[in-house]
mmCIF file with all atom_site columns, C-alpha atoms in Angstrom:
data_model
loop_
_atom_site.group_PDB
_atom_site.id
_atom_site.type_symbol
_atom_site.label_atom_id
_atom_site.label_alt_id
_atom_site.label_comp_id
_atom_site.label_asym_id
_atom_site.label_entity_id
_atom_site.label_seq_id
_atom_site.pdbx_PDB_ins_code
_atom_site.Cartn_x
_atom_site.Cartn_y
_atom_site.Cartn_z
_atom_site.occupancy
_atom_site.B_iso_or_equiv
_atom_site.pdbx_formal_charge
_atom_site.auth_seq_id
_atom_site.auth_comp_id
_atom_site.auth_asym_id
_atom_site.auth_atom_id
_atom_site.pdbx_PDB_model_num
ATOM 1   C CA . GLN A 1 1   ? 30.069 -4.398  -1.328  1.00 0.00 ? 12  GLN A CA 1
ATOM 2   C CA . ALA A 1 2   ? 26.519 -3.093  -1.467  1.00 0.00 ? 13  ALA A CA 1
ATOM 3   C CA . HIS A 1 3   ? 24.980 -0.598  0.899   1.00 0.00 ? 14  HIS A CA 1
ATOM 4   C CA . LEU A 1 4   ? 21.452 0.706   1.389   1.00 0.00 ? 15  LEU A CA 1
ATOM 5   C CA . VAL A 1 5   ? 20.695 4.395   1.788   1.00 0.00 ? 16  VAL A CA 1
ATOM 6   C CA . GLU A 1 6   ? 17.453 5.429   3.497   1.00 0.00 ? 17  GLU A CA 1
ATOM 7   C CA . SER A 1 7   ? 15.631 8.741   3.524   1.00 0.00 ? 18  SER A CA 1
ATOM 8   C CA . GLY A 1 8   ? 12.245 10.216  4.343   1.00 0.00 ? 19  GLY A CA 1
ATOM 9   C CA . GLY A 1 9   ? 12.016 10.014  8.115   1.00 0.00 ? 20  GLY A CA 1
ATOM 10  C CA . GLY A 1 10  ? 10.922 12.909  10.270  1.00 0.00 ? 21  GLY A CA 1
ATOM 11  C CA . SER A 1 11  ? 8.527  14.185  12.907  1.00 0.00 ? 22  SER A CA 1
ATOM 12  C CA . VAL A 1 12  ? 4.793  14.416  12.232  1.00 0.00 ? 23  VAL A CA 1
ATOM 13  C CA . GLN A 1 13  ? 1.517  14.805  14.086  1.00 0.00 ? 24  GLN A CA 1
ATOM 14  C CA . SER A 1 14  ? -0.830 11.897  14.646  1.00 0.00 ? 25  SER A CA 1
ATOM 15  C CA . GLY A 1 15  ? -2.782 11.243  11.471  1.00 0.00 ? 26  GLY A CA 1
ATOM 16  C CA . GLY A 1 16  ? -0.006 12.555  9.264   1.00 0.00 ? 27  GLY A CA 1
ATOM 17  C CA . SER A 1 17  ? 1.999  10.827  6.545   1.00 0.00 ? 28  SER A CA 1
ATOM 18  C CA . LEU A 1 18  ? 5.575  10.099  5.564   1.00 0.00 ? 29  LEU A CA 1
ATOM 19  C CA . ARG A 1 19  ? 7.184  8.311   2.630   1.00 0.00 ? 30  ARG A CA 1
ATOM 20  C CA . LEU A 1 20  ? 10.380 6.368   3.256   1.00 0.00 ? 31  LEU A CA 1
ATOM 21  C CA . SER A 1 21  ? 12.789 5.410   0.471   1.00 0.00 ? 32  SER A CA 1
ATOM 22  C CA . CYS A 1 22  ? 15.650 2.927   0.417   1.00 0.00 ? 33  CYS A CA 1
ATOM 23  C CA . THR A 1 23  ? 18.047 2.472   -2.495  1.00 0.00 ? 34  THR A CA 1
ATOM 24  C CA . ALA A 1 24  ? 20.710 -0.195  -2.925  1.00 0.00 ? 35  ALA A CA 1
ATOM 25  C CA . SER A 1 25  ? 24.036 1.150   -4.183  1.00 0.00 ? 36  SER A CA 1
ATOM 26  C CA . GLY A 1 26  ? 27.476 -0.274  -4.904  1.00 0.00 ? 37  GLY A CA 1
ATOM 27  C CA . MET A 1 27  ? 28.101 -3.581  -6.621  1.00 0.00 ? 38  MET A CA 1
ATOM 28  C CA . VAL A 1 28  ? 25.460 -5.020  -8.906  1.00 0.00 ? 39  VAL A CA 1
ATOM 29  C CA . LEU A 1 29  ? 23.135 -7.279  -6.952  1.00 0.00 ? 40  LEU A CA 1
ATOM 30  C CA . SER A 1 30  ? 20.463 -9.812  -7.734  1.00 0.00 ? 41  SER A CA 1
ATOM 31  C CA . ILE A 1 31  ? 17.843 -8.728  -5.215  1.00 0.00 ? 42  ILE A CA 1
ATOM 32  C CA . ASP A 1 32  ? 14.888 -10.865 -4.240  1.00 0.00 ? 43  ASP A CA 1
ATOM 33  C CA . THR A 1 33  ? 12.906 -9.670  -1.223  1.00 0.00 ? 44  THR A CA 1
ATOM 34  C CA . MET A 1 34  ? 13.127 -6.123  0.126   1.00 0.00 ? 45  MET A CA 1
ATOM 35  C CA . GLY A 1 35  ? 11.428 -4.837  3.224   1.00 0.00 ? 46  GLY A CA 1
ATOM 36  C CA . TRP A 1 36  ? 11.298 -2.766  6.370   1.00 0.00 ? 47  TRP A CA 1
ATOM 37  C CA . TYR A 1 37  ? 11.769 -3.431  10.064  1.00 0.00 ? 48  TYR A CA 1
ATOM 38  C CA . ARG A 1 38  ? 11.330 -0.991  12.923  1.00 0.00 ? 49  ARG A CA 1
ATOM 39  C CA . GLN A 1 39  ? 12.635 -0.748  16.459  1.00 0.00 ? 50  GLN A CA 1
ATOM 40  C CA . ALA A 1 40  ? 11.139 1.435   19.164  1.00 0.00 ? 51  ALA A CA 1
ATOM 41  C CA . LEU A 1 41  ? 13.094 2.431   22.263  1.00 0.00 ? 52  LEU A CA 1
ATOM 42  C CA . GLY A 1 42  ? 13.244 -0.439  24.714  1.00 0.00 ? 53  GLY A CA 1
ATOM 43  C CA . LYS A 1 43  ? 11.647 -2.906  22.305  1.00 0.00 ? 54  LYS A CA 1
ATOM 44  C CA . GLN A 1 44  ? 12.955 -5.563  19.956  1.00 0.00 ? 55  GLN A CA 1
ATOM 45  C CA . ARG A 1 45  ? 13.064 -5.083  16.216  1.00 0.00 ? 56  ARG A CA 1
ATOM 46  C CA . GLU A 1 46  ? 9.912  -6.181  14.392  1.00 0.00 ? 57  GLU A CA 1
ATOM 47  C CA . MET A 1 47  ? 9.077  -6.798  10.758  1.00 0.00 ? 58  MET A CA 1
ATOM 48  C CA . VAL A 1 48  ? 6.823  -4.144  9.251   1.00 0.00 ? 59  VAL A CA 1
ATOM 49  C CA . ALA A 1 49  ? 6.460  -5.077  5.586   1.00 0.00 ? 60  ALA A CA 1
ATOM 50  C CA . THR A 1 50  ? 8.145  -7.074  2.845   1.00 0.00 ? 61  THR A CA 1
ATOM 51  C CA . ILE A 1 51  ? 7.820  -7.263  -0.916  1.00 0.00 ? 62  ILE A CA 1
ATOM 52  C CA . THR A 1 52  ? 9.237  -9.881  -3.261  1.00 0.00 ? 63  THR A CA 1
ATOM 53  C CA . SER A 1 53  ? 10.697 -9.226  -6.686  1.00 0.00 ? 64  SER A CA 1
ATOM 54  C CA . ALA A 1 54  ? 7.384  -10.463 -8.105  1.00 0.00 ? 65  ALA A CA 1
ATOM 55  C CA . GLY A 1 55  ? 5.402  -7.929  -6.073  1.00 0.00 ? 66  GLY A CA 1
ATOM 56  C CA . THR A 1 56  ? 3.970  -10.133 -3.328  1.00 0.00 ? 67  THR A CA 1
ATOM 57  C CA . THR A 1 57  ? 3.552  -8.103  -0.128  1.00 0.00 ? 68  THR A CA 1
ATOM 58  C CA . ASN A 1 58  ? 3.305  -8.955  3.546   1.00 0.00 ? 69  ASN A CA 1
ATOM 59  C CA . TYR A 1 59  ? 2.495  -6.652  6.476   1.00 0.00 ? 70  TYR A CA 1
ATOM 60  C CA . THR A 1 60  ? 2.412  -6.900  10.214  1.00 0.00 ? 71  THR A CA 1
ATOM 61  C CA . ASP A 1 61  ? -1.157 -6.636  11.499  1.00 0.00 ? 72  ASP A CA 1
ATOM 62  C CA . SER A 1 62  ? -0.702 -3.298  13.249  1.00 0.00 ? 73  SER A CA 1
ATOM 63  C CA . VAL A 1 63  ? 0.027  -1.427  9.996   1.00 0.00 ? 74  VAL A CA 1
ATOM 64  C CA . LYS A 1 64  ? -2.366 -3.137  7.587   1.00 0.00 ? 75  LYS A CA 1
ATOM 65  C CA . GLY A 1 65  ? -4.522 -0.585  5.808   1.00 0.00 ? 76  GLY A CA 1
ATOM 66  C CA . ARG A 1 66  ? -2.241 2.297   6.804   1.00 0.00 ? 77  ARG A CA 1
ATOM 67  C CA . PHE A 1 67  ? 1.170  1.474   5.310   1.00 0.00 ? 78  PHE A CA 1
ATOM 68  C CA . THR A 1 68  ? 1.951  0.537   1.712   1.00 0.00 ? 79  THR A CA 1
ATOM 69  C CA . ILE A 1 69  ? 5.176  -1.044  0.515   1.00 0.00 ? 80  ILE A CA 1
ATOM 70  C CA . SER A 1 70  ? 6.239  -0.806  -3.122  1.00 0.00 ? 81  SER A CA 1
ATOM 71  C CA . ARG A 1 71  ? 9.404  -1.133  -5.173  1.00 0.00 ? 82  ARG A CA 1
ATOM 72  C CA . ASP A 1 72  ? 11.064 -0.120  -8.399  1.00 0.00 ? 83  ASP A CA 1
ATOM 73  C CA . ASN A 1 73  ? 13.170 -3.068  -9.502  1.00 0.00 ? 84  ASN A CA 1
ATOM 74  C CA . ALA A 1 74  ? 15.024 -1.074  -12.161 1.00 0.00 ? 85  ALA A CA 1
ATOM 75  C CA . LYS A 1 75  ? 16.184 1.390   -9.493  1.00 0.00 ? 86  LYS A CA 1
ATOM 76  C CA . ASP A 1 76  ? 16.793 -1.225  -6.768  1.00 0.00 ? 87  ASP A CA 1
ATOM 77  C CA . THR A 1 77  ? 14.595 0.923   -4.549  1.00 0.00 ? 88  THR A CA 1
ATOM 78  C CA . VAL A 1 78  ? 11.916 0.051   -2.009  1.00 0.00 ? 89  VAL A CA 1
ATOM 79  C CA . TYR A 1 79  ? 9.411  2.536   -0.585  1.00 0.00 ? 90  TYR A CA 1
ATOM 80  C CA . LEU A 1 80  ? 7.191  2.595   2.456   1.00 0.00 ? 91  LEU A CA 1
ATOM 81  C CA . GLN A 1 81  ? 4.217  4.951   2.444   1.00 0.00 ? 92  GLN A CA 1
ATOM 82  C CA . LEU A 1 82  ? 3.097  5.602   6.020   1.00 0.00 ? 93  LEU A CA 1
ATOM 83  C CA . ASP A 1 83  ? -0.410 7.056   6.313   1.00 0.00 ? 94  ASP A CA 1
ATOM 84  C CA . ARG A 1 84  ? -2.598 7.816   9.326   1.00 0.00 ? 95  ARG A CA 1
ATOM 85  C CA . LEU A 1 85  ? 0.407  7.597   11.596  1.00 0.00 ? 96  LEU A CA 1
ATOM 86  C CA . GLU A 1 86  ? -0.077 6.863   15.279  1.00 0.00 ? 97  GLU A CA 1
ATOM 87  C CA . SER A 1 87  ? 2.164  7.457   18.268  1.00 0.00 ? 98  SER A CA 1
ATOM 88  C CA . GLU A 1 88  ? 2.793  3.714   18.423  1.00 0.00 ? 99  GLU A CA 1
ATOM 89  C CA . ASP A 1 89  ? 4.526  3.960   15.034  1.00 0.00 ? 100 ASP A CA 1
ATOM 90  C CA . THR A 1 90  ? 7.371  5.982   16.558  1.00 0.00 ? 101 THR A CA 1
ATOM 91  C CA . ALA A 1 91  ? 10.558 4.000   15.908  1.00 0.00 ? 102 ALA A CA 1
ATOM 92  C CA . ALA A 1 92  ? 13.735 3.771   13.904  1.00 0.00 ? 103 ALA A CA 1
ATOM 93  C CA . TYR A 1 93  ? 12.904 2.183   10.566  1.00 0.00 ? 104 TYR A CA 1
ATOM 94  C CA . TYR A 1 94  ? 15.459 -0.045  8.822   1.00 0.00 ? 105 TYR A CA 1
ATOM 95  C CA . CYS A 1 95  ? 15.217 -1.296  5.260   1.00 0.00 ? 106 CYS A CA 1
ATOM 96  C CA . HIS A 1 96  ? 16.757 -4.531  4.041   1.00 0.00 ? 107 HIS A CA 1
ATOM 97  C CA . ALA A 1 97  ? 17.521 -6.199  0.740   1.00 0.00 ? 108 ALA A CA 1
ATOM 98  C CA . ASP A 1 98  ? 17.945 -9.935  0.344   1.00 0.00 ? 109 ASP A CA 1
ATOM 99  C CA . ALA A 1 99  ? 20.420 -10.863 -2.371  1.00 0.00 ? 110 ALA A CA 1
ATOM 100 C CA . LYS A 1 100 ? 23.028 -13.431 -3.341  1.00 0.00 ? 111 LYS A CA 1
ATOM 101 C CA . VAL A 1 101 ? 26.783 -13.000 -3.438  1.00 0.00 ? 112 VAL A CA 1
ATOM 102 C CA . ALA A 1 102 ? 28.942 -14.377 -6.251  1.00 0.00 ? 113 ALA A CA 1
ATOM 103 C CA . ASP A 1 103 ? 29.114 -17.918 -4.864  1.00 0.00 ? 114 ASP A CA 1
ATOM 104 C CA . GLY A 1 104 ? 25.336 -18.074 -4.591  1.00 0.00 ? 115 GLY A CA 1
ATOM 105 C CA . ARG A 1 105 ? 25.056 -17.654 -0.831  1.00 0.00 ? 116 ARG A CA 1
ATOM 106 C CA . PRO A 1 106 ? 22.162 -15.516 0.371   1.00 0.00 ? 117 PRO A CA 1
ATOM 107 C CA . VAL A 1 107 ? 22.958 -12.288 2.170   1.00 0.00 ? 118 VAL A CA 1
ATOM 108 C CA . ARG A 1 108 ? 20.813 -9.614  3.809   1.00 0.00 ? 119 ARG A CA 1
ATOM 109 C CA . TYR A 1 109 ? 21.919 -6.006  3.558   1.00 0.00 ? 120 TYR A CA 1
ATOM 110 C CA . TRP A 1 110 ? 20.625 -3.368  5.976   1.00 0.00 ? 121 TRP A CA 1
ATOM 111 C CA . GLY A 1 111 ? 20.102 0.360   5.753   1.00 0.00 ? 122 GLY A CA 1
ATOM 112 C CA . GLN A 1 112 ? 21.392 2.804   8.347   1.00 0.00 ? 123 GLN A CA 1
ATOM 113 C CA . GLY A 1 113 ? 17.964 3.500   9.809   1.00 0.00 ? 124 GLY A CA 1
ATOM 114 C CA . THR A 1 114 ? 15.719 6.544   9.631   1.00 0.00 ? 125 THR A CA 1
ATOM 115 C CA . GLN A 1 115 ? 13.782 7.919   12.589  1.00 0.00 ? 126 GLN A CA 1
ATOM 116 C CA . VAL A 1 116 ? 10.013 8.339   12.506  1.00 0.00 ? 127 VAL A CA 1
ATOM 117 C CA . THR A 1 117 ? 8.523  10.294  15.407  1.00 0.00 ? 128 THR A CA 1
ATOM 118 C CA . VAL A 1 118 ? 4.765  10.758  15.752  1.00 0.00 ? 129 VAL A CA 1
ATOM 119 C CA . SER A 1 119 ? 3.390  13.234  18.294  1.00 0.00 ? 130 SER A CA 1
ATOM 120 C CA . SER A 1 120 ? -0.168 13.520  19.575  1.00 0.00 ? 131 SER A CA 1
#
């Protein structure tokens, strides 16, 4: 089975930047959409950004103009560049990859999560 490995989280000051990476490993997959969710303490998980295999992107309003999602299809890797970070961005960030198993059924794989902490 496939698994996603995340990296790049950490602690930064307000206004700082981080770059998150997520790579799919294991069995060969046909991946369509990849993206990122986040979950702050005491809050439900929310979509942050997605990108299709064709490069179409979508962002939640609160991060537009500050975050940039990109991908390298050959490496099965998705990135999230976080700029001008705010305290409200503090959360565990989870990547996902939408693929199809052998019988054609869609499946969503999730990363283990990486913590982003922004201090004032």
